[in-house]
XYZ file of N, CA, C and O in Angstrom:
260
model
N 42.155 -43.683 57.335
C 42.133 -42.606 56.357
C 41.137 -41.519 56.754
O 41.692 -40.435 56.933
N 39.420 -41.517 56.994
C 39.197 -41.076 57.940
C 39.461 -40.024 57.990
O 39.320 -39.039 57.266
N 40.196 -40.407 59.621
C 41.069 -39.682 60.672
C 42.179 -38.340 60.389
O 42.505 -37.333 61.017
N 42.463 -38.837 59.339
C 43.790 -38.008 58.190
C 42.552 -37.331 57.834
O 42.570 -36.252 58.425
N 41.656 -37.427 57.260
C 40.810 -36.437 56.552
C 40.531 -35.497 58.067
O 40.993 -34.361 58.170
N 39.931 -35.978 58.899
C 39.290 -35.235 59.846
C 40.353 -34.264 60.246
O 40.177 -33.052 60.123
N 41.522 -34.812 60.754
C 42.467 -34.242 61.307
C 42.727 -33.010 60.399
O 42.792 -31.914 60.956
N 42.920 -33.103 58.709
C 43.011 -31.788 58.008
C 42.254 -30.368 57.955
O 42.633 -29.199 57.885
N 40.573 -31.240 58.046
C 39.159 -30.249 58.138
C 39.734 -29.465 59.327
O 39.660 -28.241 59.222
N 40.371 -30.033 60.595
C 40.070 -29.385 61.675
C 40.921 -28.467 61.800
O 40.830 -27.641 62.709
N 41.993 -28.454 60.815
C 43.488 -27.808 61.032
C 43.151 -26.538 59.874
O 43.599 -25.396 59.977
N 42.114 -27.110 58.582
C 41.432 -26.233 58.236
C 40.809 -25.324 59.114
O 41.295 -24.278 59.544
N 39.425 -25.914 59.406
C 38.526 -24.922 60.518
C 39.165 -23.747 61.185
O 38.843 -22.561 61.116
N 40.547 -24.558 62.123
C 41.276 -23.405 62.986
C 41.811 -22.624 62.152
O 41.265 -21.570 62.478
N 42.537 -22.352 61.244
C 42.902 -21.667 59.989
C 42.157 -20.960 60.172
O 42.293 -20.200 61.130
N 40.642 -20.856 59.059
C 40.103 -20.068 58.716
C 39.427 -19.126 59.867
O 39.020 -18.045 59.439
N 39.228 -19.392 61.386
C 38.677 -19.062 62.438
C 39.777 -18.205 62.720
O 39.510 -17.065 63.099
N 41.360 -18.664 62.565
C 42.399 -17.583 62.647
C 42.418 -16.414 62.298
O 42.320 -15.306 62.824
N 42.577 -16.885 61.210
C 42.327 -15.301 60.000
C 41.046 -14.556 60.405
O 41.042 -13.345 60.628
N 39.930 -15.360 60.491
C 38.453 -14.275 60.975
C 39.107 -13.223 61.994
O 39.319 -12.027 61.793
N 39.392 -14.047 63.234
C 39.703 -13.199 64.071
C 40.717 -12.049 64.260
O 40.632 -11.045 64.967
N 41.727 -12.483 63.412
C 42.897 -11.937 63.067
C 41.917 -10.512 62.470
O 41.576 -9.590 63.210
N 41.656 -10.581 61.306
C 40.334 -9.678 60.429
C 39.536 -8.764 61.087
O 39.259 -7.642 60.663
N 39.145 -9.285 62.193
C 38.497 -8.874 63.122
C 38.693 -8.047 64.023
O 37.664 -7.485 64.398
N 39.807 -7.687 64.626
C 40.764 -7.507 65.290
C 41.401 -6.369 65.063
O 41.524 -5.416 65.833
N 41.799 -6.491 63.997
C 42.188 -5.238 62.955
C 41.122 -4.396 62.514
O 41.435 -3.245 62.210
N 40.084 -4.692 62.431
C 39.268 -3.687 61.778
C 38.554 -3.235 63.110
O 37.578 -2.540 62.828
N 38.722 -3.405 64.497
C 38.729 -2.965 65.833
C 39.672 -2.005 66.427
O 39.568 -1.073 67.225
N 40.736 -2.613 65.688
C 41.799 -1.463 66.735
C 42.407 -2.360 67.641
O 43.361 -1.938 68.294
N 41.944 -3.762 67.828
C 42.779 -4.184 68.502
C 44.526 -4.884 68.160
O 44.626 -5.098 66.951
N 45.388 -5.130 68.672
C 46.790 -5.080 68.590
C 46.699 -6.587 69.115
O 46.802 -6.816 70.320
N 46.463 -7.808 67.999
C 46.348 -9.215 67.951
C 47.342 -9.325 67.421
O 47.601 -8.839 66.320
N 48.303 -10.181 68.308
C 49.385 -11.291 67.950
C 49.444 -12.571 67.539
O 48.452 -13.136 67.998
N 50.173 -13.400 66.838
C 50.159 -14.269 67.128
C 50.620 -15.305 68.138
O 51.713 -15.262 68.702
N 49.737 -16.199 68.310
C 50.519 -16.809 69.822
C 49.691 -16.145 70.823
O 48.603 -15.626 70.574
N 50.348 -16.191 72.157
C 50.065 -15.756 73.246
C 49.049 -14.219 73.186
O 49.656 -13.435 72.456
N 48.021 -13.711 73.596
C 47.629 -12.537 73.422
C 47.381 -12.329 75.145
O 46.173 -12.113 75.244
N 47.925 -12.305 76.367
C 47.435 -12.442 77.420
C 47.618 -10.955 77.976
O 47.410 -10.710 79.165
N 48.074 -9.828 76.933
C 48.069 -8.473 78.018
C 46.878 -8.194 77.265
O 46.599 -7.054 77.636
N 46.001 -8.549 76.424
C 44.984 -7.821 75.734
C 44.265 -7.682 77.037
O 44.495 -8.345 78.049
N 43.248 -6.617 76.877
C 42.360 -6.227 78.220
C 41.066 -7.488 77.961
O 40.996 -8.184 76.947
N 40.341 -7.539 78.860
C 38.874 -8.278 79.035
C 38.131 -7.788 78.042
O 37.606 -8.579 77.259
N 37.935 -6.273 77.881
C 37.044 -5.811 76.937
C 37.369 -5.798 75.711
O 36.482 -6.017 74.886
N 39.187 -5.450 75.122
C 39.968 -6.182 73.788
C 39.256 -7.451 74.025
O 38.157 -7.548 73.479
N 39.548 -8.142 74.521
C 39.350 -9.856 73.668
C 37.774 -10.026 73.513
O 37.328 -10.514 72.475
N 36.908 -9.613 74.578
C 35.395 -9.408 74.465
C 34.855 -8.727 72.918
O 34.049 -9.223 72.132
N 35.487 -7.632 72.823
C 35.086 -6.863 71.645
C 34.980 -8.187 70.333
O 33.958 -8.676 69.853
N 36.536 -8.525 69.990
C 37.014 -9.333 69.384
C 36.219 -10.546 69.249
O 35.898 -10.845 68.099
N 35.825 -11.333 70.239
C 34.732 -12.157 70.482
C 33.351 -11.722 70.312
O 32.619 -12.654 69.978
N 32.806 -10.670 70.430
C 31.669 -10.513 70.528
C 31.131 -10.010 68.700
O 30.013 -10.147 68.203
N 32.093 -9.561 68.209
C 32.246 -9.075 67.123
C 32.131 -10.388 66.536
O 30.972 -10.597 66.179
N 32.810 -11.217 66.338
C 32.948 -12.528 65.504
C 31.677 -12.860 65.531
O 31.117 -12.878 64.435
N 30.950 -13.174 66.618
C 29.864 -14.127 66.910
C 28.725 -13.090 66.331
O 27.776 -13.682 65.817
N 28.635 -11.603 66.317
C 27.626 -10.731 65.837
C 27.691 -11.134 63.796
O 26.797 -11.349 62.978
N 28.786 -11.086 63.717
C 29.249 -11.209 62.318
C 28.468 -12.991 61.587
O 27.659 -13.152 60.674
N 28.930 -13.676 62.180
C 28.302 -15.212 62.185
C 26.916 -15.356 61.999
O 26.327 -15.920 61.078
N 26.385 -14.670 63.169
C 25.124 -14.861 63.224
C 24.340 -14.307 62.179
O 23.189 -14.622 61.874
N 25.169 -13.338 61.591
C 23.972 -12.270 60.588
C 24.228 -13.500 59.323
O 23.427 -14.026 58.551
N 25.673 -13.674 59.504
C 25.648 -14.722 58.273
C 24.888 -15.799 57.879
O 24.455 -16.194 56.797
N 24.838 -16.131 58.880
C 23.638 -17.388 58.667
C 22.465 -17.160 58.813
O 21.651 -17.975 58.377
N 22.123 -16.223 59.337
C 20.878 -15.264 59.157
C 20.179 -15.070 57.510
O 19.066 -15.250 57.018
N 21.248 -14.696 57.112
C 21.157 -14.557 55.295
C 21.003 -15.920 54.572
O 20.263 -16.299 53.664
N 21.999 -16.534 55.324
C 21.765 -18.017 54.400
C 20.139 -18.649 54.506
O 19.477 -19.158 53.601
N 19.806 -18.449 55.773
C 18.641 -19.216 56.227
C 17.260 -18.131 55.482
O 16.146 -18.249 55.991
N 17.446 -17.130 54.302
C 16.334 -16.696 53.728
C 16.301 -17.388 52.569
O 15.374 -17.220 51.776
């Protein structure tokens, strides 16, 4: 049973990490698909990435006052 739980959290997790990025993405300018994204440029998916992790960090930044 467990396992069934874990397996949901994680299908959760990716979910909500979806949508971030998805969110993310869009409010960039970048042109995120679902599925495959492999013509995005280095600096599209960088932005996209670098953005998430700037966003995260402030978050927990706040939590931790």
């Amino acid at each position: 049973m467990a396992s069934s739980n874990n397996s949901t959290s994680k299908k959760e997790a990716k979910s909500a990490m979806d949508r971030f990025k998805t969110e993310v993405a869009s409010e960039l300018g970048v042109n995120l698909k679902e599925g495959y994204n492999g013509d995005l440029t280095s600096r599209e998916a960088g932005s996209v990435g670098g953005e998430m992790v700037k966003r995260m960090i402030k978050k927990q930044e706040e939590q931790m006052k």
